[in-house]
GROMACS .gro file of C-alpha atoms in nm:
model
  135
    1MET     CA    1  -0.250   4.398  -1.459
    2LYS     CA    2   0.053   4.168  -1.495
    3ILE     CA    3   0.009   4.050  -1.135
    4CYS     CA    4  -0.359   3.980  -1.198
    5LEU     CA    5  -0.281   3.786  -1.518
    6PHE     CA    6   0.000   3.592  -1.346
    7SER     CA    7  -0.230   3.508  -1.051
    8PHE     CA    8  -0.503   3.391  -1.289
    9LEU     CA    9  -0.259   3.170  -1.483
   10LEU     CA   10  -0.108   3.029  -1.163
   11PHE     CA   11  -0.455   2.951  -1.026
   12GLY     CA   12  -0.546   2.779  -1.353
   13ILE     CA   13  -0.232   2.565  -1.350
   14LEU     CA   14  -0.274   2.466  -0.985
   15HIS     CA   15  -0.642   2.388  -1.038
   16SER     CA   16  -0.556   2.173  -1.339
   17LEU     CA   17  -0.291   1.982  -1.144
   18SER     CA   18  -0.520   1.925  -0.848
   19ALA     CA   19  -0.797   1.802  -1.078
   20GLN     CA   20  -0.558   1.539  -1.216
   21GLN     CA   21  -0.476   1.401  -0.869
   22PRO     CA   22  -0.718   1.126  -0.769
   23LYS     CA   23  -0.907   1.177  -0.446
   24LYS     CA   24  -0.751   0.995  -0.153
   25GLU     CA   25  -1.035   1.062   0.093
   26PHE     CA   26  -1.409   1.131   0.079
   27GLU     CA   27  -1.717   1.116   0.298
   28MET     CA   28  -1.983   0.851   0.244
   29THR     CA   29  -2.319   0.839   0.420
   30GLU     CA   30  -2.495   0.507   0.459
   31GLY     CA   31  -2.783   0.423   0.691
   32GLY     CA   32  -2.770   0.767   0.849
   33LYS     CA   33  -2.403   0.730   0.943
   34THR     CA   34  -2.121   0.922   0.775
   35TYR     CA   35  -1.793   0.745   0.711
   36ASN     CA   36  -1.466   0.916   0.625
   37MET     CA   37  -1.331   0.690   0.353
   38LYS     CA   38  -0.961   0.673   0.275
   39GLN     CA   39  -0.767   0.501   0.000
   40TYR     CA   40  -0.510   0.246   0.107
   41TYR     CA   41  -0.321  -0.008  -0.103
   42MET     CA   42  -0.375  -0.382  -0.067
   43VAL     CA   43  -0.072  -0.592  -0.150
   44ILE     CA   44  -0.145  -0.956  -0.232
   45LEU     CA   45   0.165  -1.170  -0.175
   46LEU     CA   46   0.205  -1.471  -0.404
   47LYS     CA   47   0.454  -1.754  -0.426
   48GLY     CA   48   0.756  -1.639  -0.623
   49ASP     CA   49   0.936  -1.823  -0.900
   50HIS     CA   50   1.252  -1.887  -0.693
   51ARG     CA   51   1.159  -2.086  -0.382
   52ASN     CA   52   1.438  -2.343  -0.396
   53GLN     CA   53   1.677  -2.183  -0.146
   54PRO     CA   54   1.828  -2.413   0.118
   55LYS     CA   55   1.626  -2.416   0.443
   56GLU     CA   56   1.881  -2.208   0.633
   57GLU     CA   57   1.877  -1.936   0.366
   58ALA     CA   58   1.496  -1.948   0.335
   59ASP     CA   59   1.470  -1.906   0.714
   60LYS     CA   60   1.698  -1.599   0.702
   61ILE     CA   61   1.492  -1.449   0.420
   62GLN     CA   62   1.171  -1.510   0.616
   63ALA     CA   63   1.318  -1.354   0.932
   64ALA     CA   64   1.424  -1.045   0.733
   65HIS     CA   65   1.080  -1.034   0.567
   66LEU     CA   66   0.907  -1.031   0.908
   67ALA     CA   67   1.152  -0.772   1.048
   68GLY     CA   68   1.075  -0.548   0.750
   69ILE     CA   69   0.701  -0.581   0.811
   70ARG     CA   70   0.747  -0.483   1.177
   71LYS     CA   71   0.958  -0.181   1.078
   72LEU     CA   72   0.699  -0.064   0.822
   73ALA     CA   73   0.416  -0.121   1.071
   74ASP     CA   74   0.600   0.080   1.337
   75ALA     CA   75   0.639   0.361   1.081
   76GLY     CA   76   0.263   0.356   1.009
   77ILE     CA   77   0.312   0.242   0.650
   78ILE     CA   78   0.172  -0.109   0.691
   79GLN     CA   79  -0.163  -0.091   0.868
   80ILE     CA   80  -0.221  -0.465   0.883
   81ALA     CA   81  -0.039  -0.769   0.748
   82GLY     CA   82  -0.070  -1.141   0.772
   83PRO     CA   83  -0.044  -1.477   0.601
   84PHE     CA   84  -0.326  -1.694   0.476
   85ALA     CA   85  -0.381  -2.020   0.662
   86HIS     CA   86  -0.275  -2.246   0.375
   87ASP     CA   87   0.035  -2.318   0.169
   88GLU     CA   88  -0.119  -2.210  -0.162
   89ASP     CA   89  -0.149  -1.879  -0.343
   90PRO     CA   90  -0.209  -1.617  -0.231
   91ARG     CA   91   0.035  -1.633   0.060
   92GLY     CA   92  -0.059  -1.316   0.251
   93ILE     CA   93  -0.155  -0.949   0.243
   94PHE     CA   94  -0.040  -0.603   0.347
   95ILE     CA   95  -0.267  -0.300   0.375
   96MET     CA   96  -0.044   0.002   0.317
   97ASP     CA   97  -0.100   0.371   0.387
   98VAL     CA   98   0.114   0.536   0.119
   99LYS     CA   99   0.086   0.820  -0.132
  100ASP     CA  100   0.019   0.610  -0.441
  101ILE     CA  101   0.055   0.268  -0.602
  102ASP     CA  102   0.407   0.348  -0.722
  103GLU     CA  103   0.523   0.415  -0.366
  104ALA     CA  104   0.365   0.088  -0.252
  105LYS     CA  105   0.553  -0.098  -0.527
  106ARG     CA  106   0.883   0.074  -0.444
  107ILE     CA  107   0.849  -0.031  -0.080
  108VAL     CA  108   0.741  -0.390  -0.151
  109ASP     CA  109   1.021  -0.428  -0.407
  110GLN     CA  110   1.265  -0.382  -0.115
  111ASP     CA  111   1.118  -0.675   0.082
  112PRO     CA  112   1.386  -0.946   0.116
  113ALA     CA  113   1.138  -1.220   0.022
  114VAL     CA  114   1.044  -1.031  -0.296
  115ARG     CA  115   1.406  -0.947  -0.383
  116SER     CA  116   1.505  -1.313  -0.341
  117GLY     CA  117   1.218  -1.433  -0.561
  118ARG     CA  118   1.048  -1.629  -0.282
  119LEU     CA  119   0.749  -1.395  -0.312
  120LYS     CA  120   0.596  -1.183  -0.585
  121TYR     CA  121   0.298  -0.953  -0.546
  122ARG     CA  122   0.010  -0.754  -0.689
  123VAL     CA  123  -0.104  -0.415  -0.558
  124TYR     CA  124  -0.459  -0.278  -0.570
  125PRO     CA  125  -0.606   0.055  -0.454
  126TRP     CA  126  -0.843  -0.026  -0.167
  127TRP     CA  127  -1.097   0.190   0.019
  128ALA     CA  128  -1.185   0.161   0.388
  129ALA     CA  129  -1.339   0.383   0.653
  130LYS     CA  130  -1.066   0.568   0.841
  131GLY     CA  131  -1.009   0.408   1.179
  132SER     CA  132  -1.155   0.073   1.075
  133THR     CA  133  -1.049  -0.214   1.298
  134LEU     CA  134  -1.088  -0.589   1.301
  135LYS     CA  135  -1.340  -0.718   1.553
   0.00000   0.00000   0.00000
């Protein structure tokens, strides 16, 4: 009886915890085609409040920023990244495949351009069909 009661309580707790976790994937059918949707995180990069570094320092920050993007892309964390074709806000985007918005923020907070104040950012949950590509 104790085992049965313990199992019932454990199931209830696990069910409650899983119900609190937002869905990260779902299927969607549109026009007779089924898409496997997945949640990613879109990072919008904006001009930071501290952009007055000497050119040599700014160039080093930018090189480290780009190296970090490559490293995260190689690790499968950044799915796509790129700048906008103007010198205004926003400056660029990342699409990140991470567990949650807090993980995205922790990673972006480590970016040399963010740490130096050259960039700041906003993060938004974003849905796309798994395997989507640019054409």
